[in-house]
N, CA, C and O atoms as a printed pandas DataFrame, in Angstrom:
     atom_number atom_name residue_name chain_id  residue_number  x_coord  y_coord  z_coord
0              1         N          UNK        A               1  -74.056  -88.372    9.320
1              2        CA          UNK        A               1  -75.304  -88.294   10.026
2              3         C          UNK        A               1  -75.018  -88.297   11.520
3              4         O          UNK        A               1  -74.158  -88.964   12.095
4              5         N          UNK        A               2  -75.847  -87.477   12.031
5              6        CA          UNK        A               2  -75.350  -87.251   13.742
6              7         C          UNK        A               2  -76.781  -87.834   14.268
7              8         O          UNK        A               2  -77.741  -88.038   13.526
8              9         N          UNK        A               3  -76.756  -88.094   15.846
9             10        CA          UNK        A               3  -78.064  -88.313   16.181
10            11         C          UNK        A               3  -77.834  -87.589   17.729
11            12         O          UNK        A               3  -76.833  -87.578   18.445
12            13         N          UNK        A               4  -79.105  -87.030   17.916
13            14        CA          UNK        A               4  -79.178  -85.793   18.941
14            15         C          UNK        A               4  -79.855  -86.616   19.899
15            16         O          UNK        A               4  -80.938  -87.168   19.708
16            17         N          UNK        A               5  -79.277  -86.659   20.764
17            18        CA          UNK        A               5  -80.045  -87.317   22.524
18            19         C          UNK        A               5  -80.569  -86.112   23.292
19            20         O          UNK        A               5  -79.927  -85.080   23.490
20            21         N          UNK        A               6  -81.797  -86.360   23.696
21            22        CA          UNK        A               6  -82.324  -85.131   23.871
22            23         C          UNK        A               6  -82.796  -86.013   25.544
23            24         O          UNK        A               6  -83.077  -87.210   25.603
24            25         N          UNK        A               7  -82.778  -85.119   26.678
25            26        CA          UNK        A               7  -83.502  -85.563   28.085
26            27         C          UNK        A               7  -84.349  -85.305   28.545
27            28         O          UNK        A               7  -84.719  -84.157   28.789
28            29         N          UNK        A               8  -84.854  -86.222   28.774
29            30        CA          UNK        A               8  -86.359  -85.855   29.033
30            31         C          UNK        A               8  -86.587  -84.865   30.640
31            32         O          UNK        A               8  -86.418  -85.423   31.724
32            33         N          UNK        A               9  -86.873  -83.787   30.569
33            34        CA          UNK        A               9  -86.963  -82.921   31.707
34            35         C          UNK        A               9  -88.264  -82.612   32.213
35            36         O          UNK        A               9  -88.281  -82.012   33.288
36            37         N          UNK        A              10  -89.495  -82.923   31.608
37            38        CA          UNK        A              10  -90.298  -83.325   31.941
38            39         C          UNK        A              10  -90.917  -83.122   33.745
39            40         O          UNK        A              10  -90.077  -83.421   34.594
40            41         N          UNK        A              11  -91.768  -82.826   34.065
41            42        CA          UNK        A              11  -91.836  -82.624   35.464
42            43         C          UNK        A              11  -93.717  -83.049   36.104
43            44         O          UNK        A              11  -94.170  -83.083   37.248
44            45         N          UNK        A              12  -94.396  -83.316   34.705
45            46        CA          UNK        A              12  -95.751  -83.736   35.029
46            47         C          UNK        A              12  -95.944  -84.991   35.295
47            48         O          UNK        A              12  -95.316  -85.978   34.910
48            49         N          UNK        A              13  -97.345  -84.848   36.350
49            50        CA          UNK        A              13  -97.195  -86.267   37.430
50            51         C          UNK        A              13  -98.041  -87.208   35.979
51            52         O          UNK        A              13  -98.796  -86.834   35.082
52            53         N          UNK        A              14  -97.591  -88.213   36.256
53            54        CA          UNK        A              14  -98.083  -89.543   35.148
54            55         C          UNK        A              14  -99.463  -89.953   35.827
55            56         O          UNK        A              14  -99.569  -90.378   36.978
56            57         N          UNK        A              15 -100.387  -89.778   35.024
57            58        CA          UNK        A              15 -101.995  -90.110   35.955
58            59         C          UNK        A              15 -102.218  -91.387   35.586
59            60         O          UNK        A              15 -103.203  -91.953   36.058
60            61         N          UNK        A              16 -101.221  -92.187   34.537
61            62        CA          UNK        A              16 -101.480  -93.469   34.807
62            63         C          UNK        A              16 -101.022  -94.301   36.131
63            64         O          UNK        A              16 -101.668  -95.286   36.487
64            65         N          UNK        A              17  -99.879  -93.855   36.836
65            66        CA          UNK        A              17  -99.960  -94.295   38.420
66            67         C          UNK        A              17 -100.751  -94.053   39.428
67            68         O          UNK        A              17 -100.802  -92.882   39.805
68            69         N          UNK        A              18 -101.636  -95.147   40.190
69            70        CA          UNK        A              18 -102.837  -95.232   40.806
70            71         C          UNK        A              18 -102.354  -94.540   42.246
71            72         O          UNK        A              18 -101.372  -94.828   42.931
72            73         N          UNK        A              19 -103.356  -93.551   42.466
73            74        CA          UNK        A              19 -103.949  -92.706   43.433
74            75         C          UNK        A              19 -104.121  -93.448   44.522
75            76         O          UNK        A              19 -104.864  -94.399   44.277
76            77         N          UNK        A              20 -103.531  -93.398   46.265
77            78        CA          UNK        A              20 -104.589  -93.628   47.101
78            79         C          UNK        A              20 -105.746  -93.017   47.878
79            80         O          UNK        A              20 -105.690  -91.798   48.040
80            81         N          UNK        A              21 -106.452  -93.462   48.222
81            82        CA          UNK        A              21 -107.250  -92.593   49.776
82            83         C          UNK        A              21 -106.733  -93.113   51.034
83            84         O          UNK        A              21 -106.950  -94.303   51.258
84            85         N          UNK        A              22 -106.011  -92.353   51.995
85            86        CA          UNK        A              22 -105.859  -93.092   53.285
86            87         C          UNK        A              22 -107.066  -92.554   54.231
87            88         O          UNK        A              22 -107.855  -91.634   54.017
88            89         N          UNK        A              23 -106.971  -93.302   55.187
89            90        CA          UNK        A              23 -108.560  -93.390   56.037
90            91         C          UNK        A              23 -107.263  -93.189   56.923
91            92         O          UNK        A              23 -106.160  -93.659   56.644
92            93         N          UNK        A              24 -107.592  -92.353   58.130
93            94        CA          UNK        A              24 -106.966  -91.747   59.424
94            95         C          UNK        A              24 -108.315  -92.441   60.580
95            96         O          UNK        A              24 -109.486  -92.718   60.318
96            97         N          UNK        A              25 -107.708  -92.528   61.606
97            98        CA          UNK        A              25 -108.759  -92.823   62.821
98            99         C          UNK        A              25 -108.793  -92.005   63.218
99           100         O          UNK        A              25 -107.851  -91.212   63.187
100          101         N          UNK        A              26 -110.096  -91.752   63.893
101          102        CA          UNK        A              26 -110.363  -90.425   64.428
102          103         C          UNK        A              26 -111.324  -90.768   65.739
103          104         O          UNK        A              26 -111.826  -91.888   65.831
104          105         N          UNK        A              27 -111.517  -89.918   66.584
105          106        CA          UNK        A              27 -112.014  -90.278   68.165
106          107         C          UNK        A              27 -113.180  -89.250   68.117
107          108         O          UNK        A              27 -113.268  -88.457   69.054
108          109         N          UNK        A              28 -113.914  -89.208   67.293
109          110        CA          UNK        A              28 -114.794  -89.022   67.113
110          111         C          UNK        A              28 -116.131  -89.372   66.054
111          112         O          UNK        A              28 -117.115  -88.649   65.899
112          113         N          UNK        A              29 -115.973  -90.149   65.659
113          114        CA          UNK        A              29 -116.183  -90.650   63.930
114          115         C          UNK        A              29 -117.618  -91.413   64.422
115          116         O          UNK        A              29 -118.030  -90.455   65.076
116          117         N          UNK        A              30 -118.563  -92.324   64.568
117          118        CA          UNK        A              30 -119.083  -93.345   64.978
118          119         C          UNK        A              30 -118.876  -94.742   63.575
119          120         O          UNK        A              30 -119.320  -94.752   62.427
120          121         N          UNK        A              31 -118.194  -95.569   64.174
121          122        CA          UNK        A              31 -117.982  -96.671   63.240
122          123         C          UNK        A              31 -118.930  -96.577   62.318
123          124         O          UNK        A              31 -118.576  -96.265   61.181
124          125         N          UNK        A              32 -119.969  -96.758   62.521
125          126        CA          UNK        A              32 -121.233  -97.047   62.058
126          127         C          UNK        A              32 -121.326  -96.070   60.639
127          128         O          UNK        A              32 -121.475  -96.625   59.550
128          129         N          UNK        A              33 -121.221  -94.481   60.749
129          130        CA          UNK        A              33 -120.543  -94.005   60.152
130          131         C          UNK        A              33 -119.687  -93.670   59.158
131          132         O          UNK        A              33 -119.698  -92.691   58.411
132          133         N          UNK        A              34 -118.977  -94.548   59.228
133          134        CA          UNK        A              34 -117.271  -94.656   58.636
134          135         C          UNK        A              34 -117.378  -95.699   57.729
135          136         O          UNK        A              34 -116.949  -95.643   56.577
136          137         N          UNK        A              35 -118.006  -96.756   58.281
137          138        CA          UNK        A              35 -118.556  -98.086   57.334
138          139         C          UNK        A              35 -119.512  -97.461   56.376
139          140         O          UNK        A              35 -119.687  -97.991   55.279
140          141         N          UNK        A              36 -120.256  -96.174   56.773
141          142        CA          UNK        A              36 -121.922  -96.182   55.761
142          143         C          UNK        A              36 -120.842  -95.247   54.900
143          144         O          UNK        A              36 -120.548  -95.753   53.817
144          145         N          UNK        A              37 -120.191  -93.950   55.197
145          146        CA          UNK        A              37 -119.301  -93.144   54.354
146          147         C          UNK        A              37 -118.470  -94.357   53.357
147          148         O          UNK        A              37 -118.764  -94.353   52.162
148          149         N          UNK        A              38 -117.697  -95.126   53.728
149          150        CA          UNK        A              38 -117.092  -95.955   52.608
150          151         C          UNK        A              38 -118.275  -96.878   51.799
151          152         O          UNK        A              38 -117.776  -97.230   50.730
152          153         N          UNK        A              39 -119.250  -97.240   51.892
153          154        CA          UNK        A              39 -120.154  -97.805   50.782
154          155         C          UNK        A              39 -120.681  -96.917   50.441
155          156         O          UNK        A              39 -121.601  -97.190   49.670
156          157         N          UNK        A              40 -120.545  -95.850   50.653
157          158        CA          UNK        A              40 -121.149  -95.008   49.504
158          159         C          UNK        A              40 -120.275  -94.422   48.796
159          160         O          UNK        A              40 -120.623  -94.306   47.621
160          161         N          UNK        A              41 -119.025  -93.902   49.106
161          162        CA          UNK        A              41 -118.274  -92.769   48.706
162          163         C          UNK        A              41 -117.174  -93.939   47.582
163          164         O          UNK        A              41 -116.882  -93.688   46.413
164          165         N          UNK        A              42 -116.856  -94.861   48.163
165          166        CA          UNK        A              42 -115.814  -95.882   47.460
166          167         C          UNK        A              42 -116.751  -96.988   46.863
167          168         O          UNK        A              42 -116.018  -97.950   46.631
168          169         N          UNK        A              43 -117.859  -97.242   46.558
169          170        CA          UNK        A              43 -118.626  -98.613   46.787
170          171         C          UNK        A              43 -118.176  -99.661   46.996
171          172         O          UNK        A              43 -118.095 -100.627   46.237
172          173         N          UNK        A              44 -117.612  -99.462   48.810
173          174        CA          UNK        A              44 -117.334 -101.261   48.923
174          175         C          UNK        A              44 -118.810 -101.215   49.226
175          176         O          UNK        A              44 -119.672 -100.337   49.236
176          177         N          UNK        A              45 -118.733 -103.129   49.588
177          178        CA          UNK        A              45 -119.292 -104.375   50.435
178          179         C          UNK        A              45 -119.059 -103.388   51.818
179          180         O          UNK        A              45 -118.298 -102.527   52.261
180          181         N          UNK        A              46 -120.546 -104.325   52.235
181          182        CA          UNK        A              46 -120.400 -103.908   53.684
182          183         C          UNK        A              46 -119.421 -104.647   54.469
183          184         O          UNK        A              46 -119.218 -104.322   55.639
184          185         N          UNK        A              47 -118.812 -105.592   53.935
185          186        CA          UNK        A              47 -117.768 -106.500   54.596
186          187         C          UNK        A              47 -116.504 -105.704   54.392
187          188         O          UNK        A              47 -115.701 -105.518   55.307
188          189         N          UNK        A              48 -116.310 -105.124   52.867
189          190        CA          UNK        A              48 -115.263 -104.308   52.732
190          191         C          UNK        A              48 -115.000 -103.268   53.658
191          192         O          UNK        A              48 -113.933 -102.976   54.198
192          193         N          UNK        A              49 -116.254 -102.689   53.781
193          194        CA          UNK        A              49 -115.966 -101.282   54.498
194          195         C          UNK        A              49 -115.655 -101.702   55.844
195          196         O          UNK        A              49 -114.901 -101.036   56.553
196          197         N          UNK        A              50 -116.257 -102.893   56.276
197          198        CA          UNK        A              50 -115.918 -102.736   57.753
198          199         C          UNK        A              50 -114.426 -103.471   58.135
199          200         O          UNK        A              50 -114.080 -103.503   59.315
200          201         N          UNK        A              51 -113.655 -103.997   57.185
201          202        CA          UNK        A              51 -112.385 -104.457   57.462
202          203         C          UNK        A              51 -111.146 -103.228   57.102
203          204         O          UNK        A              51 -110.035 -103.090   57.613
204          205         N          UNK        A              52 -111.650 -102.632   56.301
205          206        CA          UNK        A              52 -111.135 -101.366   55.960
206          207         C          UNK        A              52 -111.249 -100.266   57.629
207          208         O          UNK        A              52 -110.250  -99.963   58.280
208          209         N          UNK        A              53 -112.890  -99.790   58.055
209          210        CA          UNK        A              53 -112.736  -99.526   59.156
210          211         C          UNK        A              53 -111.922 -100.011   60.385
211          212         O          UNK        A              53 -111.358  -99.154   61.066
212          213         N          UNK        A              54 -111.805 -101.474   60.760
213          214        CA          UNK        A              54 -111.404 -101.715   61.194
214          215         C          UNK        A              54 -109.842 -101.986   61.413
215          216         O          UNK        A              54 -109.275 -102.757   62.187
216          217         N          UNK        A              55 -109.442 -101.265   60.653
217          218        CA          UNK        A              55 -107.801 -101.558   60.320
218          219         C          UNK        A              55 -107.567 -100.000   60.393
219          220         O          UNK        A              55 -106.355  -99.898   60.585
220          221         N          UNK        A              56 -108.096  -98.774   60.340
221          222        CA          UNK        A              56 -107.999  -97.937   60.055
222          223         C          UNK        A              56 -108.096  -97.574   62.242
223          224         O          UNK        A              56 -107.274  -96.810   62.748
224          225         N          UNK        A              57 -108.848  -98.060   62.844
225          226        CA          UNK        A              57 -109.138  -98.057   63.793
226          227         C          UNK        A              57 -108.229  -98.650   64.792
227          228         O          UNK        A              57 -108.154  -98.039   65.858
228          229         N          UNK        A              58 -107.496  -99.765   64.651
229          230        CA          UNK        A              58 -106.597 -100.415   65.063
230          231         C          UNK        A              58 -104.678  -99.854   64.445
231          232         O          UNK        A              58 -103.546  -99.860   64.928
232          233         N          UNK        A              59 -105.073  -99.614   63.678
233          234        CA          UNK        A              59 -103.651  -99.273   63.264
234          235         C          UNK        A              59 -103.368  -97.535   63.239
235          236         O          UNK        A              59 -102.212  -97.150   63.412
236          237         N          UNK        A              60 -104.055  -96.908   63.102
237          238        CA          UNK        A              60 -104.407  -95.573   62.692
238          239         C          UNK        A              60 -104.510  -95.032   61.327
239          240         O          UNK        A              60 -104.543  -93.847   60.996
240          241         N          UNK        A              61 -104.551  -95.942   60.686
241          242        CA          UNK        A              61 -104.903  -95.511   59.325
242          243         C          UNK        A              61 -105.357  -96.741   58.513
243          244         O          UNK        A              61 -105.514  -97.765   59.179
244          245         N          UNK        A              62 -105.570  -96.807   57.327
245          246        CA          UNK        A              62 -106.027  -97.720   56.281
246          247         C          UNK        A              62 -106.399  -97.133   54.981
247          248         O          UNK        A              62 -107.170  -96.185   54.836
248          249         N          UNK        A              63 -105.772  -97.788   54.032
249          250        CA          UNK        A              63 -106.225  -97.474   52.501
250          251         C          UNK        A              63 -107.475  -97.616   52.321
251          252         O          UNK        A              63 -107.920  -98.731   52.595
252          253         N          UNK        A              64 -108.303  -96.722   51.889
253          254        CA          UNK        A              64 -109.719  -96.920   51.694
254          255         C          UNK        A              64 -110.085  -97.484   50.222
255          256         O          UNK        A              64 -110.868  -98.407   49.998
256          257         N          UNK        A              65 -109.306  -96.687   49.199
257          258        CA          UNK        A              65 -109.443  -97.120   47.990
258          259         C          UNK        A              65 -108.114  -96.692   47.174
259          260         O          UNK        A              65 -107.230  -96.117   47.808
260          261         N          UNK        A              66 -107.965  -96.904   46.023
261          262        CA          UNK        A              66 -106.920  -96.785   45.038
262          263         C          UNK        A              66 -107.260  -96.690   43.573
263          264         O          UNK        A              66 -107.821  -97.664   43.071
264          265         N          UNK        A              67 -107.011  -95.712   42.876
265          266        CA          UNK        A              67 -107.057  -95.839   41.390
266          267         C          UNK        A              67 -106.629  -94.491   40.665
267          268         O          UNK        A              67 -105.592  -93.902   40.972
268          269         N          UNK        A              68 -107.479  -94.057   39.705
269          270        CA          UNK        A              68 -107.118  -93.040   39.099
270          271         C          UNK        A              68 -107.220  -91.344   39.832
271          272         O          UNK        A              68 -108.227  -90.946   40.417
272          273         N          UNK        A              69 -106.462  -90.845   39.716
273          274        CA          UNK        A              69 -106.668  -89.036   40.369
274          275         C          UNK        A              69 -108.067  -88.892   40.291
275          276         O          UNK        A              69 -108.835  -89.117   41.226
276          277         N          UNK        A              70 -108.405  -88.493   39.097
277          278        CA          UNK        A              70 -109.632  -87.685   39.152
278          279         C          UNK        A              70 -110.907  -88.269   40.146
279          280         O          UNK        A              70 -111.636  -87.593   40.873
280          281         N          UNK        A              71 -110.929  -89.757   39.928
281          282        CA          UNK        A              71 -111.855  -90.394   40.555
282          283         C          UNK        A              71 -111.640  -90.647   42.152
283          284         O          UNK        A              71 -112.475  -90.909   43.017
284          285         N          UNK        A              72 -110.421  -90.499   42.225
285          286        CA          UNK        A              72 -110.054  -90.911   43.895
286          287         C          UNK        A              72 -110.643  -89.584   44.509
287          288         O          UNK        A              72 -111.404  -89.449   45.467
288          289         N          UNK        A              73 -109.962  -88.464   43.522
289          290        CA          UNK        A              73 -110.233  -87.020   44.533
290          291         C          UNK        A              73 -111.518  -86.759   44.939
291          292         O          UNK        A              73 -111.787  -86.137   45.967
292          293         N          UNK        A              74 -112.657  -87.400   43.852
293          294        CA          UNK        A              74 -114.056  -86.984   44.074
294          295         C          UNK        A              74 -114.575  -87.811   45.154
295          296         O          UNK        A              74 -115.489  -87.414   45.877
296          297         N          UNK        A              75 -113.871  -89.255   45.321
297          298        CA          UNK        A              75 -113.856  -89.706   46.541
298          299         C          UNK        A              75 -113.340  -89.319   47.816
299          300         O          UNK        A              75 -114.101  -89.434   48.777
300          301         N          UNK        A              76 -112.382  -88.955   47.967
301          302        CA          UNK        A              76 -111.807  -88.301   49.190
302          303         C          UNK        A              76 -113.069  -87.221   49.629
303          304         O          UNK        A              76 -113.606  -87.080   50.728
304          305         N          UNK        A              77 -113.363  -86.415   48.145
305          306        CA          UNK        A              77 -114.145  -84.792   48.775
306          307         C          UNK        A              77 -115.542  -85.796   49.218
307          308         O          UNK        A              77 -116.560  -85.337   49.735
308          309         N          UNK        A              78 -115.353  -87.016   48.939
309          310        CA          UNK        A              78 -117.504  -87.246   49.848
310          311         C          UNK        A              78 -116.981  -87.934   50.999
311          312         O          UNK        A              78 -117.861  -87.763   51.842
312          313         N          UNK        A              79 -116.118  -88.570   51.494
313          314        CA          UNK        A              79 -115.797  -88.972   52.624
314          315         C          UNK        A              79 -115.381  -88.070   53.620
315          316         O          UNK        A              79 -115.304  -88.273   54.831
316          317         N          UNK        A              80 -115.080  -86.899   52.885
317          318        CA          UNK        A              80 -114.894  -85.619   53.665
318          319         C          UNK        A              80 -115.942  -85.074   54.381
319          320         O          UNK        A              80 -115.952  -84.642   55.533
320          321         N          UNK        A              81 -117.027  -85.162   53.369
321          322        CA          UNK        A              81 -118.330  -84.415   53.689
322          323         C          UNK        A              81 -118.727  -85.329   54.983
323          324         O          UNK        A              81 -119.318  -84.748   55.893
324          325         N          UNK        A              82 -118.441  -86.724   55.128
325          326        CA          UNK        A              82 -119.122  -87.426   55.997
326          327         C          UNK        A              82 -118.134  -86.916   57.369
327          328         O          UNK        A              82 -118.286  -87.282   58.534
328          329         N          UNK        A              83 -117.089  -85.961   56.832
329          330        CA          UNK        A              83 -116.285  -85.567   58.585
330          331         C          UNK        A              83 -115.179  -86.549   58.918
331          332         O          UNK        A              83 -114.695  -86.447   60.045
332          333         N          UNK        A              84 -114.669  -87.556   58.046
333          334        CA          UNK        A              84 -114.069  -88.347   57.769
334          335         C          UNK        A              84 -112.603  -87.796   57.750
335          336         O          UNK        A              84 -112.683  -87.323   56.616
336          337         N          UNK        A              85 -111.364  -87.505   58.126
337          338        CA          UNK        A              85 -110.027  -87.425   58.234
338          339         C          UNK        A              85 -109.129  -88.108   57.041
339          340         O          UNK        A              85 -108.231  -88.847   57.444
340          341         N          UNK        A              86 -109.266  -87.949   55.595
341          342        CA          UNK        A              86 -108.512  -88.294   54.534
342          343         C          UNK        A              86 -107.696  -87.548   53.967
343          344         O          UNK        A              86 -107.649  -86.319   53.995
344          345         N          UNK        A              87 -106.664  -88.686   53.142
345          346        CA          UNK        A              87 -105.438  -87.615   52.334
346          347         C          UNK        A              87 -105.793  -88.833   50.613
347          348         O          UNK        A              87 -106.155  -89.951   50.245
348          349         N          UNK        A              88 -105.480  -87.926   50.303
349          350        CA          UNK        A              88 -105.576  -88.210   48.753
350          351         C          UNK        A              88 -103.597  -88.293   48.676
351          352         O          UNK        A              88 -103.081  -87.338   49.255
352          353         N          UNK        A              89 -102.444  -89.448   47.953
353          354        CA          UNK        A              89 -101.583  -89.306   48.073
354          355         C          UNK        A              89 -101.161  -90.716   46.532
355          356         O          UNK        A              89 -101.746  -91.763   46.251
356          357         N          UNK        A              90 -100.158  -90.165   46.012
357          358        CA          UNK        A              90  -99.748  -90.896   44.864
358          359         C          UNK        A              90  -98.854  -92.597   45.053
359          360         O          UNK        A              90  -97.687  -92.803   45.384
360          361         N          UNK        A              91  -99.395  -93.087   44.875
361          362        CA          UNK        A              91  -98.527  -94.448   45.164
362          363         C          UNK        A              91  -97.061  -94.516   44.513
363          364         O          UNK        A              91  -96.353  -95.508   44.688
């Protein structure tokens, strides 16, 4: 009896590893804005969104949210709509 090792060559992304959104600062945005785009588009807290803004503002970027592809992307495309500067990117 022989046993055949076979390798896995495989090249599709695993959608069980969680998705981010990064939030970019932008010099044009109005906070106000950026906070109302993340409770709606991600549903934080208004506390969420604005520590999220605020880190995104100070540092030049910030994770807005994290989870699955499909759901992150539909997030990225409404934070977009708000004129918002995001990347959709695989953890």
């Amino acid at each position: 009896m022989s046993i055949e090792i076979l390798e896995d060559t495989s090249t599709d992304v695993d959608l069980d590893i969680p998705w981010e959104i990064v939030l970019y600062n932008d010099d044009h945005t109005e906070f106000f804005v950026v906070i109302a785009a993340l409770i709606d588009a991600c549903k934080h807290s208004e506390d969420m969104a604005i520590k999220i803004a605020v880190e995104a503002h100070k540092r030049g970027k910030s994770i807005a949210d994290c989870g699955d592809k499909d759901e992150m992307q539909k997030r990225k495309d409404k934070l977009q709509n708000y004129g918002l500067t995001v990347e959709l990117q695989q953890v």
